Tab-separated table of N, CA and C in Angstrom:
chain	number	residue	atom	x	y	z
B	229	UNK	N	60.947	18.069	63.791
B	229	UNK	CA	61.848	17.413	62.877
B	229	UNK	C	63.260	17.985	62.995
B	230	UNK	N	63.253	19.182	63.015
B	230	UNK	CA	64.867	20.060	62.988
B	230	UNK	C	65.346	19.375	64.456
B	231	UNK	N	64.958	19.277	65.747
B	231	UNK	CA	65.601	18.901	66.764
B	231	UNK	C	65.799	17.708	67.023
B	232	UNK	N	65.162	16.466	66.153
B	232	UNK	CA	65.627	14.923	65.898
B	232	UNK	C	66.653	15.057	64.773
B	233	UNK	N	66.604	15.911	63.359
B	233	UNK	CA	68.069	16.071	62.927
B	233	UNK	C	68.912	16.339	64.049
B	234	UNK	N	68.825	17.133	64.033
B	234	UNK	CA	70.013	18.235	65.488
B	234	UNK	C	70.302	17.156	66.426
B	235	UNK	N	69.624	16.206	66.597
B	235	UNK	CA	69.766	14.982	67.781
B	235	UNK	C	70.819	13.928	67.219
B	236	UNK	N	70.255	13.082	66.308
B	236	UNK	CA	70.635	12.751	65.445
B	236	UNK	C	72.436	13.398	64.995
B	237	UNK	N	72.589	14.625	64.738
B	237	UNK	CA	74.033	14.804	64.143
B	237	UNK	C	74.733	14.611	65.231
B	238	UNK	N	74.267	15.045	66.955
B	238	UNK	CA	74.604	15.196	67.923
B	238	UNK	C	75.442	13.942	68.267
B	239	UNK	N	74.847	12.900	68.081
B	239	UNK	CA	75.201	11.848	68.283
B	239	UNK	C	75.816	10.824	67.557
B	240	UNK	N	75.641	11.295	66.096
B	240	UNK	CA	76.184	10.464	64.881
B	240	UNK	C	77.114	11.317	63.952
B	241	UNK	N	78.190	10.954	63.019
B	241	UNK	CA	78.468	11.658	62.316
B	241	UNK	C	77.571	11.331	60.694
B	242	UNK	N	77.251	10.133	60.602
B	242	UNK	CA	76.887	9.457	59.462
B	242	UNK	C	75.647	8.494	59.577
B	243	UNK	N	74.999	8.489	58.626
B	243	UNK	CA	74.085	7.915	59.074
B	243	UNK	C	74.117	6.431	57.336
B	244	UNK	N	74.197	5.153	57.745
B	244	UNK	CA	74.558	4.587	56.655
B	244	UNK	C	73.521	3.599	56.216
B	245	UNK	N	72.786	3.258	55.766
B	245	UNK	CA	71.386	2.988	55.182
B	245	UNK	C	71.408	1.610	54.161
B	246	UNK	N	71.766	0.344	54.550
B	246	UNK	CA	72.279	-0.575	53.847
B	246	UNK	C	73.511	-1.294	54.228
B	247	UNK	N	74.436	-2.123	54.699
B	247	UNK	CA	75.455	-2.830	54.412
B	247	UNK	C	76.015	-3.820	54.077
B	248	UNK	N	75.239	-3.123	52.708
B	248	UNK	CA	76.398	-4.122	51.073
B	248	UNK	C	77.454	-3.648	51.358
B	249	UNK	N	78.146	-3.513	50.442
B	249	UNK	CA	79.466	-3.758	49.695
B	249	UNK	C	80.564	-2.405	50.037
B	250	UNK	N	79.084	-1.717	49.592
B	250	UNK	CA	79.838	-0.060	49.713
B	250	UNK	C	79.111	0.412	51.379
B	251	UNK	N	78.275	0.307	51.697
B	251	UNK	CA	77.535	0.763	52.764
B	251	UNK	C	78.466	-0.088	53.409
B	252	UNK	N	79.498	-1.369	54.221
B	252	UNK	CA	79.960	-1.748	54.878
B	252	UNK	C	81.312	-1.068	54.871
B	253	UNK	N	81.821	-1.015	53.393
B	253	UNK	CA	83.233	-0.366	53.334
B	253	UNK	C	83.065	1.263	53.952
B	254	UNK	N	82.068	1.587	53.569
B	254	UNK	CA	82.045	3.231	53.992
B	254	UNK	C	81.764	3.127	55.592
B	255	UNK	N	81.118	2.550	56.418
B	255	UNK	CA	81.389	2.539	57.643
B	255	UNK	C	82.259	2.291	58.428
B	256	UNK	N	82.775	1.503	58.050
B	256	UNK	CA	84.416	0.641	58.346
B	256	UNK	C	85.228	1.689	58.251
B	257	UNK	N	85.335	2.146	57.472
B	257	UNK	CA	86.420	3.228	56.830
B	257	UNK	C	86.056	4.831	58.113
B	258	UNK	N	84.597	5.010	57.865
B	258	UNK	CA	84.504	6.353	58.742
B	258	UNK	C	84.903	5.947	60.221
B	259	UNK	N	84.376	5.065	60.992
B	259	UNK	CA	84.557	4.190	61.608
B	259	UNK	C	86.523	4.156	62.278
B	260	UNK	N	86.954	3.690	61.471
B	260	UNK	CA	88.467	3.919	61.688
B	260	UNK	C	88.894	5.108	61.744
B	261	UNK	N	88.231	6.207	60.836
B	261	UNK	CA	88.319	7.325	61.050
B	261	UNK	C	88.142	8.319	62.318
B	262	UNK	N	87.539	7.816	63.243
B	262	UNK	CA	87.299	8.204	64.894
B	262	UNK	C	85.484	8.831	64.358
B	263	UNK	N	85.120	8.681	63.803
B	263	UNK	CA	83.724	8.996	63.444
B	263	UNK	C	82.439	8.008	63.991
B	264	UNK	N	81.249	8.582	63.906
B	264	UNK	CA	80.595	7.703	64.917
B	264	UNK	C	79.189	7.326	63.484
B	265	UNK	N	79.298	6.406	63.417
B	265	UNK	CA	78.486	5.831	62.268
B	265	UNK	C	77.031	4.804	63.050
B	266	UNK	N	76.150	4.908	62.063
B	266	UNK	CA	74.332	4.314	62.496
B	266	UNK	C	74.130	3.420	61.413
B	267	UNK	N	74.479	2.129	61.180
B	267	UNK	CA	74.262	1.341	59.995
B	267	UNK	C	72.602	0.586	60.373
B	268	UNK	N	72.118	1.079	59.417
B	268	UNK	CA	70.457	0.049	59.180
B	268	UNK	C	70.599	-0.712	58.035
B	269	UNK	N	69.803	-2.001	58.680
B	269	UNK	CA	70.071	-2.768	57.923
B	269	UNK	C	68.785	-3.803	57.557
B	270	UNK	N	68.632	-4.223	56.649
B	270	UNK	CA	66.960	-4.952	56.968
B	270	UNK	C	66.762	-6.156	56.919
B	271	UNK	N	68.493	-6.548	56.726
B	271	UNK	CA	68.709	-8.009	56.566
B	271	UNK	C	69.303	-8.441	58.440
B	272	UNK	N	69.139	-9.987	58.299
B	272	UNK	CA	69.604	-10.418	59.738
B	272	UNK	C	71.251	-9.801	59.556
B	273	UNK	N	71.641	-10.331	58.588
B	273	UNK	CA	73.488	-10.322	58.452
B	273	UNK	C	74.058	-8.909	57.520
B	274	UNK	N	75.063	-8.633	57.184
B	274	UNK	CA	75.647	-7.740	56.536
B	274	UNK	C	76.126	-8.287	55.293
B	275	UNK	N	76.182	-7.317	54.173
B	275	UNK	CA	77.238	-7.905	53.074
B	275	UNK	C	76.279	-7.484	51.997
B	276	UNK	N	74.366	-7.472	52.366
B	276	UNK	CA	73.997	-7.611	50.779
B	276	UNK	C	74.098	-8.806	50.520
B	277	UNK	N	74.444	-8.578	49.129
B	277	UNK	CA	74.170	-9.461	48.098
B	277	UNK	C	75.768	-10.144	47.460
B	278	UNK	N	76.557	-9.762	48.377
B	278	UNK	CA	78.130	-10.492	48.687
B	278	UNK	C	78.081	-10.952	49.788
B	279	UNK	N	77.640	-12.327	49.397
B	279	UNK	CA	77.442	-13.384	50.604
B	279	UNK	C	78.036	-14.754	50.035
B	280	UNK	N	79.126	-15.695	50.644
B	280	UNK	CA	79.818	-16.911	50.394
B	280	UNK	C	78.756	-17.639	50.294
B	281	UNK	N	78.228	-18.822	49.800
B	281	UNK	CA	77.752	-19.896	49.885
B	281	UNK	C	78.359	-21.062	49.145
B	282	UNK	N	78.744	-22.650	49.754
B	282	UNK	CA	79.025	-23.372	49.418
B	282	UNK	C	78.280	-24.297	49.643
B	283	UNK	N	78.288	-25.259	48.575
B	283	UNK	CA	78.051	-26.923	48.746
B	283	UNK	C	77.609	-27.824	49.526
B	284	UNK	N	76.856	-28.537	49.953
B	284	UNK	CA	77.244	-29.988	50.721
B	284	UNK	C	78.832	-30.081	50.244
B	285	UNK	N	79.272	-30.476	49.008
B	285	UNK	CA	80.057	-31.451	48.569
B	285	UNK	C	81.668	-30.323	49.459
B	286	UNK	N	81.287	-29.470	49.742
B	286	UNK	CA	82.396	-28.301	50.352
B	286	UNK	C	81.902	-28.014	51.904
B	287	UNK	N	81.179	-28.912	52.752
B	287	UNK	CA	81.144	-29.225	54.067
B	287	UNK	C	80.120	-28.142	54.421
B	288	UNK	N	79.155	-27.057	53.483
B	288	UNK	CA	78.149	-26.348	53.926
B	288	UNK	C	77.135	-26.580	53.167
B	289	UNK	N	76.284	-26.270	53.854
B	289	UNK	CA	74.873	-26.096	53.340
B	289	UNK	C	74.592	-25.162	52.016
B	290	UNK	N	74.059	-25.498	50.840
B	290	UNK	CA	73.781	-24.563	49.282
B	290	UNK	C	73.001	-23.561	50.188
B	291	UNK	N	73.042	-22.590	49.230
B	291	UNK	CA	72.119	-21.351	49.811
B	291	UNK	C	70.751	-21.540	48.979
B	292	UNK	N	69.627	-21.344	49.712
B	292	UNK	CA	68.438	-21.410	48.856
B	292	UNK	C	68.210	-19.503	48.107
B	293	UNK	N	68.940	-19.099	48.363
B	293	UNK	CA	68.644	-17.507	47.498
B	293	UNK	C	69.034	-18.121	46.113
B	294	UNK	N	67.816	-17.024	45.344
B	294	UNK	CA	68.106	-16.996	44.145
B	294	UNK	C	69.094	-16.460	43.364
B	295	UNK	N	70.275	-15.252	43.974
B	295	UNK	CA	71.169	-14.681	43.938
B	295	UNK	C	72.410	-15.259	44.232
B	296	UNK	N	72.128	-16.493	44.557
B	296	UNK	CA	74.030	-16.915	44.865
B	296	UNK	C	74.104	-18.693	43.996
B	297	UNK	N	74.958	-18.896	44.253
B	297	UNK	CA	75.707	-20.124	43.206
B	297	UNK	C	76.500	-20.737	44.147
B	298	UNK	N	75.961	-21.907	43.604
B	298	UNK	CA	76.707	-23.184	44.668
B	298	UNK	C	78.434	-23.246	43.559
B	299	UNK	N	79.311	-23.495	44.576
B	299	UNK	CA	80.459	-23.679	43.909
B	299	UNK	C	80.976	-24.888	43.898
């Protein structure tokens, strides 16, 4: 275990576990920083649960999640 940490720091500075909102801003940010970041993620896309969805009546498809609102 100590030499997959040790591997692991070797190669990463950060290790970022999610990218919502804050897990995207904090990589972005280290990221620009010259830092070397590992984002997991368990979704296809990024963002979480800050995700756009519009309409038919607004030229896209409604989102079927229960978490978002047609506008």
């Amino acid at each position: 275990m100590r030499d997959m940490k040790e591997n692991f720091i070797s190669q990463y500075g950060y290790l970022v576990v999610g990218s919502g909102l804050y897990g995207a801003t904090f990589a972005r940010l280290a990221a620009d920083a010259g830092k070397k970041v590992l984002v997991i993620e368990k979704r296809k896309e990024v963002g979480g649960n800050v995700r756009r969805y519009l309409d038919n009546k607004h030229g896209l498809p409604p989102s079927n999640s229960k978490n978002s609102y047609n506008v």
